[in-house]
PDB file of C-alpha atoms and ligand atoms in Angstrom:
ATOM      1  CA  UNK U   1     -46.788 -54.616 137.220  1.00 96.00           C
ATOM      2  CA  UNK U   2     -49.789 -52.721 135.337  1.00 98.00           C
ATOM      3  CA  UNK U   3     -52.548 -51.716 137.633  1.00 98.00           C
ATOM      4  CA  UNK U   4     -56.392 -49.985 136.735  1.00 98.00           C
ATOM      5  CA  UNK U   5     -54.187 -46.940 136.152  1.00 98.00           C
ATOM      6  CA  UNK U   6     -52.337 -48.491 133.550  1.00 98.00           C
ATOM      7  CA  UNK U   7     -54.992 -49.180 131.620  1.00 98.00           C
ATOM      8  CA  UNK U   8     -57.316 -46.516 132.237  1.00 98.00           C
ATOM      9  CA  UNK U   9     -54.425 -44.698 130.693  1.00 98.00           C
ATOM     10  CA  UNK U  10     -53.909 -46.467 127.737  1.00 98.00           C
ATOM     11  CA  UNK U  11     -57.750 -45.755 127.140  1.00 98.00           C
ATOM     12  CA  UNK U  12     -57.316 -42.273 127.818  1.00 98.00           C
ATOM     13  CA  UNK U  13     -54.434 -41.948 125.480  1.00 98.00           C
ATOM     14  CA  UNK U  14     -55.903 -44.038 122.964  1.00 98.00           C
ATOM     15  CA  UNK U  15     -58.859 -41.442 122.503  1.00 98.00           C
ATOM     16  CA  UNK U  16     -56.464 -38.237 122.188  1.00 98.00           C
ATOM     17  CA  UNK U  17     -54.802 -40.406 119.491  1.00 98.00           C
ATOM     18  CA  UNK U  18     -57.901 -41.074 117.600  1.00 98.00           C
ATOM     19  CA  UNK U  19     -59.044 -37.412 118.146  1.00 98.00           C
ATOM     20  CA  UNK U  20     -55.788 -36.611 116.238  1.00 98.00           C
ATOM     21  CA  UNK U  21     -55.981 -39.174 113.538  1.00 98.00           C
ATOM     22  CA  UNK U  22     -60.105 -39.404 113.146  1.00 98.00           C
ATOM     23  CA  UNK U  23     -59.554 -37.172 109.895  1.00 98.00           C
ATOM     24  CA  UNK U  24     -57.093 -39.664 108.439  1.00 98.00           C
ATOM     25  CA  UNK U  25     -59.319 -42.777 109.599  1.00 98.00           C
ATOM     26  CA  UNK U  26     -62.142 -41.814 108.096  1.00 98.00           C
ATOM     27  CA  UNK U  27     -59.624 -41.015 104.925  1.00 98.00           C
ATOM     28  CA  UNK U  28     -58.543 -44.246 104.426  1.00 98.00           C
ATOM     29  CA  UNK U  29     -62.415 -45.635 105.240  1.00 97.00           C
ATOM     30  CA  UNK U  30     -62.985 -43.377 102.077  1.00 97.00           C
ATOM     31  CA  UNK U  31     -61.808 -45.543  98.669  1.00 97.00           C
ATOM     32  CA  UNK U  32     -62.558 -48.867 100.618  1.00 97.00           C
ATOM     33  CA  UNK U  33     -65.322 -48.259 102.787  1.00 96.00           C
ATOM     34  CA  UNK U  34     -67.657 -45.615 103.785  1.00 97.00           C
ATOM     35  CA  UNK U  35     -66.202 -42.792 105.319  1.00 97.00           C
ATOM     36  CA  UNK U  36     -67.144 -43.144 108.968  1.00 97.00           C
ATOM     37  CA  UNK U  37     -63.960 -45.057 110.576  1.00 98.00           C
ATOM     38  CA  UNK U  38     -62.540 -42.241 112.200  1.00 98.00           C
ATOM     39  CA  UNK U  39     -66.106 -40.850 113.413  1.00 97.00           C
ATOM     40  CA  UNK U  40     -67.270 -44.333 114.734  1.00 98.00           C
ATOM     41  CA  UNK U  41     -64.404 -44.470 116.829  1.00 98.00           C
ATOM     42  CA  UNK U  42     -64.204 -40.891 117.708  1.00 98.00           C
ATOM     43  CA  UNK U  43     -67.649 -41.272 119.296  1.00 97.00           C
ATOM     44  CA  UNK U  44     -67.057 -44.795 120.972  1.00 98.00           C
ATOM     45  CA  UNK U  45     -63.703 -43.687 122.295  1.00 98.00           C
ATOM     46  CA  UNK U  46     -64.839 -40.299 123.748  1.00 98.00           C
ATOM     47  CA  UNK U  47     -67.757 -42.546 125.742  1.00 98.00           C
ATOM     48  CA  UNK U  48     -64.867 -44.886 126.561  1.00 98.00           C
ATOM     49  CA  UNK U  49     -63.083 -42.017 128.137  1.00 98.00           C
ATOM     50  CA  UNK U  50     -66.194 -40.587 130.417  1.00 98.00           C
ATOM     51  CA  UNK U  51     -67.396 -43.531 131.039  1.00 97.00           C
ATOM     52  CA  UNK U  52     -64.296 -44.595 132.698  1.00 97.00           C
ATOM     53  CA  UNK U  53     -63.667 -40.720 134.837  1.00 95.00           C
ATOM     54  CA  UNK U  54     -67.442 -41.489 135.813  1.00 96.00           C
ATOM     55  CA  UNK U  55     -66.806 -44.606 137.726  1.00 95.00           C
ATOM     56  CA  UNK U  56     -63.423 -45.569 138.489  1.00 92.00           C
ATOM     57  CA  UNK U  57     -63.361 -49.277 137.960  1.00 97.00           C
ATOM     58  CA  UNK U  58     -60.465 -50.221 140.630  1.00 97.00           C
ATOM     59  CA  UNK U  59     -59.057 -53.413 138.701  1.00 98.00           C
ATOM     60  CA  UNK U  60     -57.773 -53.743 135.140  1.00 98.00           C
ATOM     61  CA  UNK U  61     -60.079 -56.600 134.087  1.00 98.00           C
ATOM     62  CA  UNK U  62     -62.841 -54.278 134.844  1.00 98.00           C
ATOM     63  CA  UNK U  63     -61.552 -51.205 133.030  1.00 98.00           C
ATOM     64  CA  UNK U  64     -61.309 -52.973 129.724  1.00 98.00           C
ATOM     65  CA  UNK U  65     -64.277 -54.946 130.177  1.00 98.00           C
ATOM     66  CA  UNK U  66     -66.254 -51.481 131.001  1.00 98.00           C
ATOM     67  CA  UNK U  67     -64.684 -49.439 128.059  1.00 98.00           C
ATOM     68  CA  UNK U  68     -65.436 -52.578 125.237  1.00 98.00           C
ATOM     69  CA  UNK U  69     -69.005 -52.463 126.431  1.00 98.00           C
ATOM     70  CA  UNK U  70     -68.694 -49.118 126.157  1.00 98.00           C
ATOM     71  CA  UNK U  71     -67.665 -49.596 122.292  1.00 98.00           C
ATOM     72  CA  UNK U  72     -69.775 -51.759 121.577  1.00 97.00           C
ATOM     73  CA  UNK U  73     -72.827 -49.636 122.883  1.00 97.00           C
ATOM     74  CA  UNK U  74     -71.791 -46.863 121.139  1.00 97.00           C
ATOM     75  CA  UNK U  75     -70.325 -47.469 117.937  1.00 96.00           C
ATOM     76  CA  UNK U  76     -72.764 -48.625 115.512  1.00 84.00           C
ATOM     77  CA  UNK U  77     -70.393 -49.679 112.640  1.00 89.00           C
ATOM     78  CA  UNK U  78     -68.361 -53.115 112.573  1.00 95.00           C
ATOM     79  CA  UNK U  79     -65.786 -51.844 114.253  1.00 97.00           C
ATOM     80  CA  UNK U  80     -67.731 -51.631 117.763  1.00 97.00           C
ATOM     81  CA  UNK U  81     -68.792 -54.934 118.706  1.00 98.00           C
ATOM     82  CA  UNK U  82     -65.207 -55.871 117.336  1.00 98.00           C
ATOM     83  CA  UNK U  83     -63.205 -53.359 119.093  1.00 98.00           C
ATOM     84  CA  UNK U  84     -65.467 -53.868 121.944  1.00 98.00           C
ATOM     85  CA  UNK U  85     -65.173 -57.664 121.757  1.00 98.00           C
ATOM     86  CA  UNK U  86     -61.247 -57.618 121.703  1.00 98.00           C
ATOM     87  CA  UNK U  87     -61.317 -55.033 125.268  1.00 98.00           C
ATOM     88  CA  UNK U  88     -64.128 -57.104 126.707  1.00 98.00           C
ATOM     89  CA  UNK U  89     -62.330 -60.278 126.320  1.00 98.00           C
ATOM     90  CA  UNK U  90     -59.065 -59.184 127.150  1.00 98.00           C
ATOM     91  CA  UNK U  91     -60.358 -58.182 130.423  1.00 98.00           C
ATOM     92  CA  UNK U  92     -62.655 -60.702 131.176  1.00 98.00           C
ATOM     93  CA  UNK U  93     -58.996 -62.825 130.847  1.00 98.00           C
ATOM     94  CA  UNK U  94     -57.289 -60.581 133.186  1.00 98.00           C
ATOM     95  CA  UNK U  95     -59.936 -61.511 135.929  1.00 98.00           C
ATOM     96  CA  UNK U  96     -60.268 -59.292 139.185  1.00 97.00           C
ATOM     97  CA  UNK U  97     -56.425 -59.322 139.814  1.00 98.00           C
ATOM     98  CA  UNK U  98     -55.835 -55.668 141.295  1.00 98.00           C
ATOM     99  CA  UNK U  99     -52.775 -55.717 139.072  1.00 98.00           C
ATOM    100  CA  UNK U 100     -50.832 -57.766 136.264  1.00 98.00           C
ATOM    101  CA  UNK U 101     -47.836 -58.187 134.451  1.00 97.00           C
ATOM    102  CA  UNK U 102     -46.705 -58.067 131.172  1.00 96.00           C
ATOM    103  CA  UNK U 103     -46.932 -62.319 130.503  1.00 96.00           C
ATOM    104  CA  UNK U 104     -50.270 -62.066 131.857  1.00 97.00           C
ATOM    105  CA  UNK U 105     -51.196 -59.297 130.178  1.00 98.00           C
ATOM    106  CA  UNK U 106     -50.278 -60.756 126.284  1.00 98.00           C
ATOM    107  CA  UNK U 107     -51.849 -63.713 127.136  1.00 98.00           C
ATOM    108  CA  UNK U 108     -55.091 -62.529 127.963  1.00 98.00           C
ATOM    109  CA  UNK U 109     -54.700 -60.348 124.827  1.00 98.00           C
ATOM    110  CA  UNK U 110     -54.503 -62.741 122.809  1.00 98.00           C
ATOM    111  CA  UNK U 111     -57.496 -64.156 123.688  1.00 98.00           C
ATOM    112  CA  UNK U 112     -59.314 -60.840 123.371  1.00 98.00           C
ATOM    113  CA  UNK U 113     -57.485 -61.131 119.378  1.00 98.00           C
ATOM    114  CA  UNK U 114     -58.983 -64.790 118.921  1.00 98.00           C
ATOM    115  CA  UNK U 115     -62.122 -63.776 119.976  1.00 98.00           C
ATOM    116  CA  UNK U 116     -62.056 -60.986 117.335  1.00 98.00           C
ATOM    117  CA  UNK U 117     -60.869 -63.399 114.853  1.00 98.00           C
ATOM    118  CA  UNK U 118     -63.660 -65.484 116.119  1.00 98.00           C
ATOM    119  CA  UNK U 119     -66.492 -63.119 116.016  1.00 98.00           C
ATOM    120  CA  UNK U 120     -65.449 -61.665 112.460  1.00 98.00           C
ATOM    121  CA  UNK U 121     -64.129 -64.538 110.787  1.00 98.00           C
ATOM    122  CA  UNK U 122     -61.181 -62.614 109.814  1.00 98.00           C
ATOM    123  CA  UNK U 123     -57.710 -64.830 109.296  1.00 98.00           C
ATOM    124  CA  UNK U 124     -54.253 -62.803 109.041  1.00 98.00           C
ATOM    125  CA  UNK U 125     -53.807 -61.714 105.254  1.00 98.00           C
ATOM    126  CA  UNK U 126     -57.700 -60.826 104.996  1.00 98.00           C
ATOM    127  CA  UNK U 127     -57.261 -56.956 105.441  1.00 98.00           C
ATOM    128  CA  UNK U 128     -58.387 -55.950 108.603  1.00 98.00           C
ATOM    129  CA  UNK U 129     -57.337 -55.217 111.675  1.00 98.00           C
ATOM    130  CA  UNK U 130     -56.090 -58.663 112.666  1.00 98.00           C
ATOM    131  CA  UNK U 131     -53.609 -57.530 110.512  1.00 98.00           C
ATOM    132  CA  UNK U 132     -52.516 -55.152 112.549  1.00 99.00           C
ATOM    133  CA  UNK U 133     -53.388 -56.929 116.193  1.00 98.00           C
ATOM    134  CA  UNK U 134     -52.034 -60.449 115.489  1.00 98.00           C
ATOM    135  CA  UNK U 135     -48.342 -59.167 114.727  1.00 98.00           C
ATOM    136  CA  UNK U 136     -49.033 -56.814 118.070  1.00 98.00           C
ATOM    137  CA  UNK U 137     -49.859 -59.683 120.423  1.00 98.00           C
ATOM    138  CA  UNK U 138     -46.616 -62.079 119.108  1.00 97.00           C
ATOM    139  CA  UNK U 139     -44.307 -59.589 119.411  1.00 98.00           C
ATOM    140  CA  UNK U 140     -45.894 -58.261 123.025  1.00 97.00           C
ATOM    141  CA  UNK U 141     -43.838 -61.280 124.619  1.00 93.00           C
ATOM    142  CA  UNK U 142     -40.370 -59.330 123.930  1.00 96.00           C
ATOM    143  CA  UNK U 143     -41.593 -55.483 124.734  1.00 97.00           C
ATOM    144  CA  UNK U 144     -44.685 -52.882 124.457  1.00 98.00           C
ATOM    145  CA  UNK U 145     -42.152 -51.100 121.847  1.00 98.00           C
ATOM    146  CA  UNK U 146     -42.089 -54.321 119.683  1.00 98.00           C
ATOM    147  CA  UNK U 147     -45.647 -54.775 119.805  1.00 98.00           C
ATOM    148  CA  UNK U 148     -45.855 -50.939 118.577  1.00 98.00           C
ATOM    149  CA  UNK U 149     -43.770 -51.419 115.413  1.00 98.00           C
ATOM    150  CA  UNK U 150     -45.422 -54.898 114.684  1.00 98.00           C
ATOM    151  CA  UNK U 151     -48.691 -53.310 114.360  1.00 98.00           C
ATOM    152  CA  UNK U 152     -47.764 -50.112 112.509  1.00 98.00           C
ATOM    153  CA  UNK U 153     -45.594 -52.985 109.972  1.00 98.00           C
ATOM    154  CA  UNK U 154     -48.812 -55.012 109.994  1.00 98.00           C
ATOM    155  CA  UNK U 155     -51.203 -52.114 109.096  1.00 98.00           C
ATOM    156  CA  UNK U 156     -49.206 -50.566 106.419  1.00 98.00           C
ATOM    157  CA  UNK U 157     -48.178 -54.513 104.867  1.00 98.00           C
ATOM    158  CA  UNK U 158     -52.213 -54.280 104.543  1.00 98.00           C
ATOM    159  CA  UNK U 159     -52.069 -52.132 101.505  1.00 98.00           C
ATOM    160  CA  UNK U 160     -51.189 -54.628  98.942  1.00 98.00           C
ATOM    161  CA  UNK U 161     -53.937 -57.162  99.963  1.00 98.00           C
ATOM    162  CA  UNK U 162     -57.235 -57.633  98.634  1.00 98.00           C
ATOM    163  CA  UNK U 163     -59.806 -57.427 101.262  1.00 98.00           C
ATOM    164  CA  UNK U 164     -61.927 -60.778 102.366  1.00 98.00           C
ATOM    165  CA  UNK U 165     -63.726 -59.075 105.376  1.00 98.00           C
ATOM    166  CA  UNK U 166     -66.128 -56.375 105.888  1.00 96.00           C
ATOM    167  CA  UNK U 167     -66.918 -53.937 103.872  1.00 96.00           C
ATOM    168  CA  UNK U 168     -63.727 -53.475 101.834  1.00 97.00           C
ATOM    169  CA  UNK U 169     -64.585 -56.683 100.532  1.00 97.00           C
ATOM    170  CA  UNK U 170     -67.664 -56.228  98.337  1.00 96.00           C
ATOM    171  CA  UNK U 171     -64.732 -53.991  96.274  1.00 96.00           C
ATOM    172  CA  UNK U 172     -63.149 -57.142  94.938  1.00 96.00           C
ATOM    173  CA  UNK U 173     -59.763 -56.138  93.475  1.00 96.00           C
ATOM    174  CA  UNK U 174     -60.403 -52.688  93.595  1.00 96.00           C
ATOM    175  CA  UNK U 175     -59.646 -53.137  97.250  1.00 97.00           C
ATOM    176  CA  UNK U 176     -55.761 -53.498  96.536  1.00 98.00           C
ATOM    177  CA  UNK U 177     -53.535 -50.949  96.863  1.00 98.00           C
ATOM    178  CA  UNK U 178     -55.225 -49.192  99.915  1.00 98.00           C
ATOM    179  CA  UNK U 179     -54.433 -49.578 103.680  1.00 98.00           C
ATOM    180  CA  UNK U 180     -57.293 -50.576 105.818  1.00 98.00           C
ATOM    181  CA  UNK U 181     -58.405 -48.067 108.381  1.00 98.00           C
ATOM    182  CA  UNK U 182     -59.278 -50.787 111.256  1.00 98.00           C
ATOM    183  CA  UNK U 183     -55.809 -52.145 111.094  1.00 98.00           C
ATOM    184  CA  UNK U 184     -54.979 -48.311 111.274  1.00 98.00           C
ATOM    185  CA  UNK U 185     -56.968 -47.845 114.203  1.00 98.00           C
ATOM    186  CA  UNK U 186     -55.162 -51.278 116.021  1.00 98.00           C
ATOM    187  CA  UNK U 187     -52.083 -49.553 114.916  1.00 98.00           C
ATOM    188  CA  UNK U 188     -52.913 -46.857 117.080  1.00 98.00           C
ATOM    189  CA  UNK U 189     -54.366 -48.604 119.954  1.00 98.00           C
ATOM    190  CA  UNK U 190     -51.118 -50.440 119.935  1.00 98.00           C
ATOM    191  CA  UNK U 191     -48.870 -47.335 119.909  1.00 98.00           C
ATOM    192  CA  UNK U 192     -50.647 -45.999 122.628  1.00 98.00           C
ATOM    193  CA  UNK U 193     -50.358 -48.727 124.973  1.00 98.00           C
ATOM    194  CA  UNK U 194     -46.118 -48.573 124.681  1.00 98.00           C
ATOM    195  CA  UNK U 195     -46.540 -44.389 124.804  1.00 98.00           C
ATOM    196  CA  UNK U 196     -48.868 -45.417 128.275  1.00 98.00           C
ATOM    197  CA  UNK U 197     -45.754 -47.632 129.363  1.00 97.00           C
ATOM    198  CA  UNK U 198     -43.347 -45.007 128.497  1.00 95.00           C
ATOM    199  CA  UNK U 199     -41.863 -47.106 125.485  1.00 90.00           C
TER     200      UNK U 199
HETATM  201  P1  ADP C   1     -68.061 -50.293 108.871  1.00 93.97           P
HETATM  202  O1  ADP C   1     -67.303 -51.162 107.924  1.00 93.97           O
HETATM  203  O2  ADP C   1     -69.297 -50.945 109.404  1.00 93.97           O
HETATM  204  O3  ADP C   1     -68.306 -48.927 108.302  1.00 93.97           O
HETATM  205  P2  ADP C   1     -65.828 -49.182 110.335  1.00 93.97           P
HETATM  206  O4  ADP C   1     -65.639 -48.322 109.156  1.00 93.97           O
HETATM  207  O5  ADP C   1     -65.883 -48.501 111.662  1.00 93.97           O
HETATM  208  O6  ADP C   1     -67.120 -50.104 110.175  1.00 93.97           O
HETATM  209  O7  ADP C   1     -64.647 -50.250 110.435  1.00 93.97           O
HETATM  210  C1  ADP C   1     -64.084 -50.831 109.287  1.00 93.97           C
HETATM  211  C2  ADP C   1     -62.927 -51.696 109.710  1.00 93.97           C
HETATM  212  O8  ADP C   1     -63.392 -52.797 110.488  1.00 93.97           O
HETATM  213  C3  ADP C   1     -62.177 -52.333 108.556  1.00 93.97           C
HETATM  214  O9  ADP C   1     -61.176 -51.466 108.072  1.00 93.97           O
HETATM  215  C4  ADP C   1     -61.614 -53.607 109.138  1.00 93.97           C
HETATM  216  O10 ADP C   1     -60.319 -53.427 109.665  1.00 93.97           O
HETATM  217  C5  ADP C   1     -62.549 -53.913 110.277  1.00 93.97           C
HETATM  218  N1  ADP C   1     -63.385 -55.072 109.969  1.00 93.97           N
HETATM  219  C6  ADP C   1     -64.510 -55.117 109.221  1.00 93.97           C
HETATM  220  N2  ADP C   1     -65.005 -56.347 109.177  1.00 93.97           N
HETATM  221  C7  ADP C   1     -64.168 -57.138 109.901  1.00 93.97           C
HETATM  222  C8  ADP C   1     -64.127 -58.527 110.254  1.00 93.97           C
HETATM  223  N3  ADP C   1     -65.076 -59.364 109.831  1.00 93.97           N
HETATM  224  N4  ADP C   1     -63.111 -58.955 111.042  1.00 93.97           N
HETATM  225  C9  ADP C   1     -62.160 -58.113 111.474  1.00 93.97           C
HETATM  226  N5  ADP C   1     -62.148 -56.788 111.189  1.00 93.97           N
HETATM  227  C10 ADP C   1     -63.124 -56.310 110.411  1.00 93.97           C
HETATM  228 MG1   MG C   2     -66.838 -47.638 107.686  1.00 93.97          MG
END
């Protein structure tokens, strides 16, 4: 079963990984975009992370829901409110259980992904990171670990596409042959939930 620690640990872990990678984010935001991935999420992240040592929210609905308003508060690119929209969701799913398992856990996931979908308009293939989440959530049914490869396979199949979302996308074909930084990010996110369930 996961409990608040779970995922106050995957949040945790998921800002030392974007501390690490926020160079190469913003990299890959650099041909396609405008150079501020891995610094938008650096700062949302890091207020994820206090926010969450500050007050303890005691079930996992409310840690995610706490850290995506957090995001979405604090990062002012497109990336926040969609970041922040895919935690928020995912634990407004989750309810006030005091703890969850895995089923229940992809589920409510993968309403946190449609909502994203929702919000941004994004369908798989567009270049972004549904790209990266959508692969995540199918494979979550079978193991954290699957869910980890799916995403980094999903973010790096990204690199061939043309983008049809966000900024990437006023680039036209000059968007091919890059890999998008949010599905990047998602990769991430995703690697550090199985690292947070030891997988
Ligand atoms: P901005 O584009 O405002 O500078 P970021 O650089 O932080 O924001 O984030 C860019 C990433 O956000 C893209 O690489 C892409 O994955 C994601 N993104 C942008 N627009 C959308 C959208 N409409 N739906 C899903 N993801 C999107
Ligand atoms: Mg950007």
């Amino acid at each position: 079963m996961l409990d608040a620690d779970f995922f106050r640990r995957w949040m945790t872990a998921t800002a030392v990984s974007v501390e690490h990678e926020a160079e190469r984010l913003t990299a890959l935001d650099s041909p396609i975009g405008d150079a501020d991935h891995g610094s938008n999420l650096q700062r949302g992240f890091r207020a994820v992370a206090t926010v969450l040592e500050k007050d303890e929210p005691g079930t996992p609905g409310a840690v995610l829901t706490l850290a995506g308003r957090q995001l979405i508060s604090t990062v002012g690119g497109a990336s926040g409110p969609l970041y922040g929209t895919l935690l928020r969701r995912t634990g407004k799913a989750l309810g006030d259980a005091a703890e969850v398992d895995e089923q229940e856990f992809a589920q409510a996931l993968r309403t946190g992904v449609d909502a994203v979908m929702q919000l941004g308009g994004a369908a798989p293939g567009d270049k972004t990171m549904i790209d990266a989440l959508l692969p995540a959530v199918d494979a979550l049914g079978q193991s954290f670990a699957a869910a980890r490869s799916a995403a980094e396979e999903g973010a790096q199949a990204t690199t061939p596409l043309q983008a049809r979302k966000g900024r990437a996308s006023y680039l036209g074909e000059r968007s091919i042959g890059h890999q998008d930084p949010g599905a990047t990010s998602s990769a991430l996110l995703i690697a550090a939930l199985a690292e947070t369930a030891g997988e």
